[in-house]
PDB file of C-alpha atoms in Angstrom:
ATOM      1  CA  GLY A 135     116.962 106.786 104.969  1.00  0.00           C
ATOM      2  CA  GLN A 136     114.196 109.216 104.177  1.00  0.00           C
ATOM      3  CA  GLN A 137     111.097 108.953 106.335  1.00  0.00           C
ATOM      4  CA  LEU A 138     107.724 110.613 106.182  1.00  0.00           C
ATOM      5  CA  ASN A 139     105.713 111.090 109.363  1.00  0.00           C
ATOM      6  CA  GLN A 140     102.007 111.219 108.608  1.00  0.00           C
ATOM      7  CA  SER A 141      99.300 112.181 111.063  1.00  0.00           C
ATOM      8  CA  PRO A 142      96.807 111.389 112.272  1.00  0.00           C
ATOM      9  CA  GLN A 143      96.942 107.622 111.893  1.00  0.00           C
ATOM     10  CA  SER A 144      93.154 107.416 111.833  1.00  0.00           C
ATOM     11  CA  MET A 145      90.135 109.674 111.826  1.00  0.00           C
ATOM     12  CA  PHE A 146      86.461 109.009 112.543  1.00  0.00           C
ATOM     13  CA  ILE A 147      84.220 111.826 111.362  1.00  0.00           C
ATOM     14  CA  GLN A 148      80.614 112.598 110.524  1.00  0.00           C
ATOM     15  CA  GLU A 149      79.496 113.141 106.981  1.00  0.00           C
ATOM     16  CA  GLY A 150      79.779 116.819 106.071  1.00  0.00           C
ATOM     17  CA  GLU A 151      82.743 117.544 108.314  1.00  0.00           C
ATOM     18  CA  ASP A 152      86.066 118.817 107.024  1.00  0.00           C
ATOM     19  CA  VAL A 153      89.213 116.738 107.374  1.00  0.00           C
ATOM     20  CA  SER A 154      92.868 117.689 107.584  1.00  0.00           C
ATOM     21  CA  MET A 155      95.943 115.458 107.542  1.00  0.00           C
ATOM     22  CA  ASN A 156      99.617 116.240 107.165  1.00  0.00           C
ATOM     23  CA  CYS A 157     103.054 114.863 106.528  1.00  0.00           C
ATOM     24  CA  THR A 158     106.454 115.998 107.695  1.00  0.00           C
ATOM     25  CA  SER A 159     109.897 114.883 106.676  1.00  0.00           C
ATOM     26  CA  SER A 160     113.449 115.256 107.852  1.00  0.00           C
ATOM     27  CA  SER A 161     114.500 115.519 104.197  1.00  0.00           C
ATOM     28  CA  ILE A 162     113.613 117.839 101.354  1.00  0.00           C
ATOM     29  CA  PHE A 163     111.411 116.557  98.549  1.00  0.00           C
ATOM     30  CA  ASN A 164     110.999 118.098  95.097  1.00  0.00           C
ATOM     31  CA  THR A 165     107.491 116.778  94.632  1.00  0.00           C
ATOM     32  CA  TRP A 166     104.747 115.933  97.101  1.00  0.00           C
ATOM     33  CA  LEU A 167     101.865 113.662  96.196  1.00  0.00           C
ATOM     34  CA  TRP A 168      98.712 112.484  97.906  1.00  0.00           C
ATOM     35  CA  TYR A 169      97.224 109.066  97.160  1.00  0.00           C
ATOM     36  CA  LYS A 170      94.054 107.293  98.249  1.00  0.00           C
ATOM     37  CA  GLN A 171      93.831 103.529  98.654  1.00  0.00           C
ATOM     38  CA  GLU A 172      90.593 101.590  98.919  1.00  0.00           C
ATOM     39  CA  PRO A 173      90.362  97.973 100.111  1.00  0.00           C
ATOM     40  CA  GLY A 174      91.786  95.492  97.634  1.00  0.00           C
ATOM     41  CA  GLU A 175      93.106  98.194  95.339  1.00  0.00           C
ATOM     42  CA  GLY A 176      96.378  99.949  94.688  1.00  0.00           C
ATOM     43  CA  PRO A 177      96.843 103.626  95.575  1.00  0.00           C
ATOM     44  CA  VAL A 178      95.326 106.177  93.219  1.00  0.00           C
ATOM     45  CA  LEU A 179      96.841 109.630  92.775  1.00  0.00           C
ATOM     46  CA  LEU A 180      94.695 112.500  94.079  1.00  0.00           C
ATOM     47  CA  ILE A 181      96.910 115.569  93.916  1.00  0.00           C
ATOM     48  CA  ALA A 182     100.508 116.319  92.898  1.00  0.00           C
ATOM     49  CA  LEU A 183     102.470 119.371  94.075  1.00  0.00           C
ATOM     50  CA  TYR A 184     105.628 120.541  92.328  1.00  0.00           C
ATOM     51  CA  LYS A 185     106.707 123.851  93.871  1.00  0.00           C
ATOM     52  CA  ALA A 186     107.349 125.008  97.420  1.00  0.00           C
ATOM     53  CA  GLY A 187     104.373 127.009  98.645  1.00  0.00           C
ATOM     54  CA  GLU A 188     102.072 125.645  95.949  1.00  0.00           C
ATOM     55  CA  LEU A 189      98.419 125.293  96.895  1.00  0.00           C
ATOM     56  CA  THR A 190      96.381 123.030  94.628  1.00  0.00           C
ATOM     57  CA  SER A 191      92.738 122.010  94.649  1.00  0.00           C
ATOM     58  CA  ASN A 192      90.949 119.077  93.082  1.00  0.00           C
ATOM     59  CA  GLY A 193      87.235 119.329  93.775  1.00  0.00           C
ATOM     60  CA  ARG A 194      86.775 119.067  97.543  1.00  0.00           C
ATOM     61  CA  LEU A 195      90.450 118.303  98.050  1.00  0.00           C
ATOM     62  CA  THR A 196      93.084 120.955  98.736  1.00  0.00           C
ATOM     63  CA  ALA A 197      96.769 120.266  99.285  1.00  0.00           C
ATOM     64  CA  GLN A 198      99.779 122.445  99.945  1.00  0.00           C
ATOM     65  CA  PHE A 199     103.515 121.981  99.433  1.00  0.00           C
ATOM     66  CA  GLY A 200     105.294 123.466 102.446  1.00  0.00           C
ATOM     67  CA  ILE A 201     107.703 126.366 102.023  1.00  0.00           C
ATOM     68  CA  THR A 202     110.552 124.380 103.569  1.00  0.00           C
ATOM     69  CA  ARG A 203     109.817 121.461 101.149  1.00  0.00           C
ATOM     70  CA  LYS A 204     109.708 119.207 104.183  1.00  0.00           C
ATOM     71  CA  ASP A 205     105.958 119.091 104.738  1.00  0.00           C
ATOM     72  CA  SER A 206     102.564 118.964 103.085  1.00  0.00           C
ATOM     73  CA  PHE A 207      98.934 118.879 104.132  1.00  0.00           C
ATOM     74  CA  LEU A 208      95.723 117.604 102.586  1.00  0.00           C
ATOM     75  CA  ASN A 209      92.281 118.974 103.390  1.00  0.00           C
ATOM     76  CA  ILE A 210      88.999 117.355 102.430  1.00  0.00           C
ATOM     77  CA  SER A 211      85.957 119.577 102.730  1.00  0.00           C
ATOM     78  CA  ALA A 212      82.350 118.462 103.290  1.00  0.00           C
ATOM     79  CA  SER A 213      83.247 114.778 103.587  1.00  0.00           C
ATOM     80  CA  ILE A 214      80.981 112.112 102.091  1.00  0.00           C
ATOM     81  CA  PRO A 215      80.825 108.349 102.744  1.00  0.00           C
ATOM     82  CA  SER A 216      82.818 107.514  99.606  1.00  0.00           C
ATOM     83  CA  ASP A 217      85.789 109.414 101.025  1.00  0.00           C
ATOM     84  CA  VAL A 218      86.441 106.378 103.211  1.00  0.00           C
ATOM     85  CA  GLY A 219      89.861 104.860 102.621  1.00  0.00           C
ATOM     86  CA  ILE A 220      93.518 105.193 103.485  1.00  0.00           C
ATOM     87  CA  TYR A 221      95.239 108.412 102.434  1.00  0.00           C
ATOM     88  CA  PHE A 222      98.967 108.388 101.860  1.00  0.00           C
ATOM     89  CA  CYS A 223     101.384 111.219 101.366  1.00  0.00           C
ATOM     90  CA  ALA A 224     104.414 110.520  99.220  1.00  0.00           C
ATOM     91  CA  GLY A 225     107.556 112.453  98.495  1.00  0.00           C
ATOM     92  CA  GLN A 226     109.637 112.283  95.386  1.00  0.00           C
ATOM     93  CA  VAL A 227     113.205 113.303  94.693  1.00  0.00           C
ATOM     94  CA  GLU A 228     114.399 113.409  91.125  1.00  0.00           C
ATOM     95  CA  GLU A 229     117.182 110.903  90.868  1.00  0.00           C
ATOM     96  CA  THR A 230     118.960 109.172  88.081  1.00  0.00           C
ATOM     97  CA  SER A 231     117.140 106.010  89.067  1.00  0.00           C
ATOM     98  CA  GLY A 232     113.590 107.045  88.437  1.00  0.00           C
ATOM     99  CA  SER A 233     112.056 109.253  91.064  1.00  0.00           C
ATOM    100  CA  ARG A 234     110.965 106.522  93.436  1.00  0.00           C
ATOM    101  CA  LEU A 235     108.257 107.408  95.947  1.00  0.00           C
ATOM    102  CA  THR A 236     108.756 107.536  99.708  1.00  0.00           C
ATOM    103  CA  PHE A 237     105.424 107.016 101.465  1.00  0.00           C
ATOM    104  CA  GLY A 238     103.984 108.052 104.806  1.00  0.00           C
ATOM    105  CA  GLU A 239     102.307 105.455 107.008  1.00  0.00           C
ATOM    106  CA  GLY A 240      98.813 106.481 105.924  1.00  0.00           C
ATOM    107  CA  THR A 241      95.710 108.013 107.507  1.00  0.00           C
ATOM    108  CA  GLN A 242      92.692 105.714 107.768  1.00  0.00           C
ATOM    109  CA  LEU A 243      89.564 107.807 107.256  1.00  0.00           C
ATOM    110  CA  THR A 244      86.124 106.620 108.360  1.00  0.00           C
ATOM    111  CA  VAL A 245      83.070 108.720 107.525  1.00  0.00           C
ATOM    112  CA  ASN A 246      79.841 108.031 109.391  1.00  0.00           C
ATOM    113  CA  PRO A 247      76.683 108.848 107.421  1.00  0.00           C
TER     114      PRO A 247
ATOM    115  CA  GLY B 197      96.155  97.050  78.660  1.00  0.00           C
ATOM    116  CA  ALA B 198      93.943  99.586  80.365  1.00  0.00           C
ATOM    117  CA  GLY B 199      95.818  99.505  83.633  1.00  0.00           C
ATOM    118  CA  VAL B 200      98.531  97.739  85.590  1.00  0.00           C
ATOM    119  CA  SER B 201      97.616  94.130  86.282  1.00  0.00           C
ATOM    120  CA  GLN B 202      99.146  91.757  88.799  1.00  0.00           C
ATOM    121  CA  SER B 203      98.864  88.051  89.419  1.00  0.00           C
ATOM    122  CA  PRO B 204      98.054  86.182  91.467  1.00  0.00           C
ATOM    123  CA  SER B 205      95.704  88.345  93.523  1.00  0.00           C
ATOM    124  CA  ASN B 206      96.395  86.253  96.593  1.00  0.00           C
ATOM    125  CA  LYS B 207      99.096  83.736  97.402  1.00  0.00           C
ATOM    126  CA  VAL B 208      99.380  81.521 100.455  1.00  0.00           C
ATOM    127  CA  THR B 209     102.601  79.594 100.805  1.00  0.00           C
ATOM    128  CA  GLU B 210     104.554  77.662 103.356  1.00  0.00           C
ATOM    129  CA  LYS B 211     107.683  79.005 104.963  1.00  0.00           C
ATOM    130  CA  GLY B 212     110.731  78.028 102.934  1.00  0.00           C
ATOM    131  CA  LYS B 213     108.967  77.810  99.575  1.00  0.00           C
ATOM    132  CA  ASP B 214     109.747  80.077  96.624  1.00  0.00           C
ATOM    133  CA  VAL B 215     107.095  82.377  95.119  1.00  0.00           C
ATOM    134  CA  GLU B 216     106.832  84.335  91.883  1.00  0.00           C
ATOM    135  CA  LEU B 217     104.695  87.436  91.525  1.00  0.00           C
ATOM    136  CA  ARG B 218     103.864  88.891  88.137  1.00  0.00           C
ATOM    137  CA  CYS B 219     103.243  92.437  86.952  1.00  0.00           C
ATOM    138  CA  ASP B 220     101.950  93.619  83.564  1.00  0.00           C
ATOM    139  CA  PRO B 221     102.531  97.379  83.272  1.00  0.00           C
ATOM    140  CA  ILE B 222     100.531  99.789  81.166  1.00  0.00           C
ATOM    141  CA  SER B 223     101.442  99.358  77.519  1.00  0.00           C
ATOM    142  CA  GLY B 224     104.133 101.830  76.485  1.00  0.00           C
ATOM    143  CA  HIS B 225     105.311 102.604  80.000  1.00  0.00           C
ATOM    144  CA  THR B 226     109.082 102.209  80.226  1.00  0.00           C
ATOM    145  CA  ALA B 227     109.381 102.639  83.998  1.00  0.00           C
ATOM    146  CA  LEU B 228     108.270  99.885  86.375  1.00  0.00           C
ATOM    147  CA  TYR B 229     108.435  99.857  90.183  1.00  0.00           C
ATOM    148  CA  TRP B 230     107.838  97.239  92.864  1.00  0.00           C
ATOM    149  CA  TYR B 231     106.731  98.294  96.355  1.00  0.00           C
ATOM    150  CA  ARG B 232     105.858  96.304  99.461  1.00  0.00           C
ATOM    151  CA  GLN B 233     103.078  97.240 101.861  1.00  0.00           C
ATOM    152  CA  SER B 234     103.122  95.548 105.246  1.00  0.00           C
ATOM    153  CA  LEU B 235      99.955  95.481 107.341  1.00  0.00           C
ATOM    154  CA  GLY B 236      99.039  98.974 108.503  1.00  0.00           C
ATOM    155  CA  GLN B 237     102.118 100.509 106.921  1.00  0.00           C
ATOM    156  CA  GLY B 238     102.940 102.726 104.001  1.00  0.00           C
ATOM    157  CA  LEU B 239     104.537 101.457 100.845  1.00  0.00           C
ATOM    158  CA  GLU B 240     108.227 100.578 100.828  1.00  0.00           C
ATOM    159  CA  PHE B 241     110.231 100.830  97.593  1.00  0.00           C
ATOM    160  CA  LEU B 242     111.849  97.575  96.445  1.00  0.00           C
ATOM    161  CA  ILE B 243     113.174  97.850  92.885  1.00  0.00           C
ATOM    162  CA  TYR B 244     112.934 100.024  89.764  1.00  0.00           C
ATOM    163  CA  PHE B 245     113.313  99.179  86.064  1.00  0.00           C
ATOM    164  CA  GLN B 246     113.701 101.729  83.255  1.00  0.00           C
ATOM    165  CA  GLY B 247     113.901 100.494  79.695  1.00  0.00           C
ATOM    166  CA  ASN B 248     117.038  98.463  79.113  1.00  0.00           C
ATOM    167  CA  SER B 249     119.034 100.099  81.908  1.00  0.00           C
ATOM    168  CA  ALA B 250     120.340  98.113  84.856  1.00  0.00           C
ATOM    169  CA  PRO B 251     117.626  98.017  87.543  1.00  0.00           C
ATOM    170  CA  ASP B 252     117.908  99.939  90.800  1.00  0.00           C
ATOM    171  CA  LYS B 253     117.785  97.141  93.377  1.00  0.00           C
ATOM    172  CA  SER B 254     118.639  99.311  96.361  1.00  0.00           C
ATOM    173  CA  GLY B 255     115.304  98.681  98.118  1.00  0.00           C
ATOM    174  CA  LEU B 256     115.414  94.876  98.102  1.00  0.00           C
ATOM    175  CA  PRO B 257     115.469  93.747 101.753  1.00  0.00           C
ATOM    176  CA  SER B 258     117.647  90.658 101.284  1.00  0.00           C
ATOM    177  CA  ASP B 259     119.295  88.487  98.642  1.00  0.00           C
ATOM    178  CA  ARG B 260     116.255  86.185  98.785  1.00  0.00           C
ATOM    179  CA  PHE B 261     114.453  88.834  96.715  1.00  0.00           C
ATOM    180  CA  SER B 262     115.095  89.259  93.005  1.00  0.00           C
ATOM    181  CA  ALA B 263     113.210  90.645  90.043  1.00  0.00           C
ATOM    182  CA  GLU B 264     113.488  90.667  86.316  1.00  0.00           C
ATOM    183  CA  ARG B 265     111.767  92.410  83.474  1.00  0.00           C
ATOM    184  CA  THR B 266     111.649  90.623  80.164  1.00  0.00           C
ATOM    185  CA  GLY B 267     111.422  92.514  76.892  1.00  0.00           C
ATOM    186  CA  GLY B 268     110.895  95.780  78.701  1.00  0.00           C
ATOM    187  CA  SER B 269     107.351  94.825  79.625  1.00  0.00           C
ATOM    188  CA  VAL B 270     106.268  92.095  82.062  1.00  0.00           C
ATOM    189  CA  SER B 271     108.117  91.859  85.367  1.00  0.00           C
ATOM    190  CA  THR B 272     108.442  89.006  87.834  1.00  0.00           C
ATOM    191  CA  LEU B 273     109.355  89.430  91.499  1.00  0.00           C
ATOM    192  CA  THR B 274     110.769  86.238  93.031  1.00  0.00           C
ATOM    193  CA  ILE B 275     111.094  85.564  96.730  1.00  0.00           C
ATOM    194  CA  GLN B 276     113.174  82.511  97.589  1.00  0.00           C
ATOM    195  CA  ARG B 277     112.909  80.544 100.831  1.00  0.00           C
ATOM    196  CA  THR B 278     110.003  82.674 102.027  1.00  0.00           C
ATOM    197  CA  GLN B 279     109.827  83.754 105.660  1.00  0.00           C
ATOM    198  CA  GLN B 280     106.782  84.791 107.695  1.00  0.00           C
ATOM    199  CA  GLU B 281     107.985  88.405 107.715  1.00  0.00           C
ATOM    200  CA  ASP B 282     107.657  88.412 103.924  1.00  0.00           C
ATOM    201  CA  SER B 283     103.864  88.411 104.339  1.00  0.00           C
ATOM    202  CA  ALA B 284     102.639  91.672 102.822  1.00  0.00           C
ATOM    203  CA  VAL B 285     100.934  93.175  99.811  1.00  0.00           C
ATOM    204  CA  TYR B 286     103.315  93.512  96.884  1.00  0.00           C
ATOM    205  CA  LEU B 287     102.372  96.385  94.583  1.00  0.00           C
ATOM    206  CA  CYS B 288     103.637  97.119  91.119  1.00  0.00           C
ATOM    207  CA  ALA B 289     103.472 100.545  89.462  1.00  0.00           C
ATOM    208  CA  SER B 290     104.408 101.892  86.062  1.00  0.00           C
ATOM    209  CA  SER B 291     104.974 105.317  84.578  1.00  0.00           C
ATOM    210  CA  LEU B 292     105.830 106.613  81.138  1.00  0.00           C
ATOM    211  CA  TYR B 293     109.526 107.403  81.556  1.00  0.00           C
ATOM    212  CA  GLY B 294     110.252 107.427  85.299  1.00  0.00           C
ATOM    213  CA  GLY B 295     110.679 111.183  85.360  1.00  0.00           C
ATOM    214  CA  ARG B 296     109.954 113.574  88.192  1.00  0.00           C
ATOM    215  CA  GLY B 297     106.295 114.301  88.688  1.00  0.00           C
ATOM    216  CA  GLU B 298     105.082 111.565  86.373  1.00  0.00           C
ATOM    217  CA  THR B 299     102.074 109.754  87.703  1.00  0.00           C
ATOM    218  CA  GLN B 300     102.848 106.249  88.857  1.00  0.00           C
ATOM    219  CA  TYR B 301      99.882 103.976  88.189  1.00  0.00           C
ATOM    220  CA  PHE B 302      99.524 101.147  90.652  1.00  0.00           C
ATOM    221  CA  GLY B 303      98.182  97.660  90.170  1.00  0.00           C
ATOM    222  CA  PRO B 304      95.818  96.049  92.704  1.00  0.00           C
ATOM    223  CA  GLY B 305      98.650  94.144  94.362  1.00  0.00           C
ATOM    224  CA  THR B 306      99.385  90.544  95.305  1.00  0.00           C
ATOM    225  CA  ARG B 307      98.565  89.612  98.886  1.00  0.00           C
ATOM    226  CA  LEU B 308     101.199  87.167 100.084  1.00  0.00           C
ATOM    227  CA  LEU B 309     100.724  85.146 103.240  1.00  0.00           C
ATOM    228  CA  VAL B 310     103.574  82.951 104.435  1.00  0.00           C
ATOM    229  CA  LEU B 311     102.496  80.339 106.950  1.00  0.00           C
TER     230      LEU B 311
END
């Protein structure tokens, strides 16, 4: 089945530093998404990417949809303590059965004040 | 409702018992998904409902798992004869039509522990 390899698994950084994480896949996806999950909560969508090569920003977050459609990265600039959480990439293929999401294993981000 | 709600928040059960997990999607959303998140892992697709269509059950790990959606709204995920490997967070999500690129809104999940 489809698998997403997400790296790094965890990151420990100082407040103010920039962060980069990425996902690669053996399969092509039509949509790439990045979610953030905080303890006791479900994932919340941060950024969605719909076209190969697309670069999208949302505040301090920037994400890109790889040209090959098999990878994506997420950058967080000038990190702050509330950025702490688990970040997941997810790929989506339009299917007749509803565009289910395939998730990466997550990147646990810790920001030290 | 304002968001996707799930109940119970936490469930502890003994191996071999049956459990039912409930999901209330966002009002008006026709697409509903169940995912499972094992400790330290990403989310794994289980089942998808869209309106009155037959559900896509291709992600269910065994025949001990089943789900239904009554009246196109509330959904129940049932795990029969629970095993310790069923321990995980079970997350429900809904979206408007289940189309490509639609945002899936997740509930807070049910944390299941099988002793």
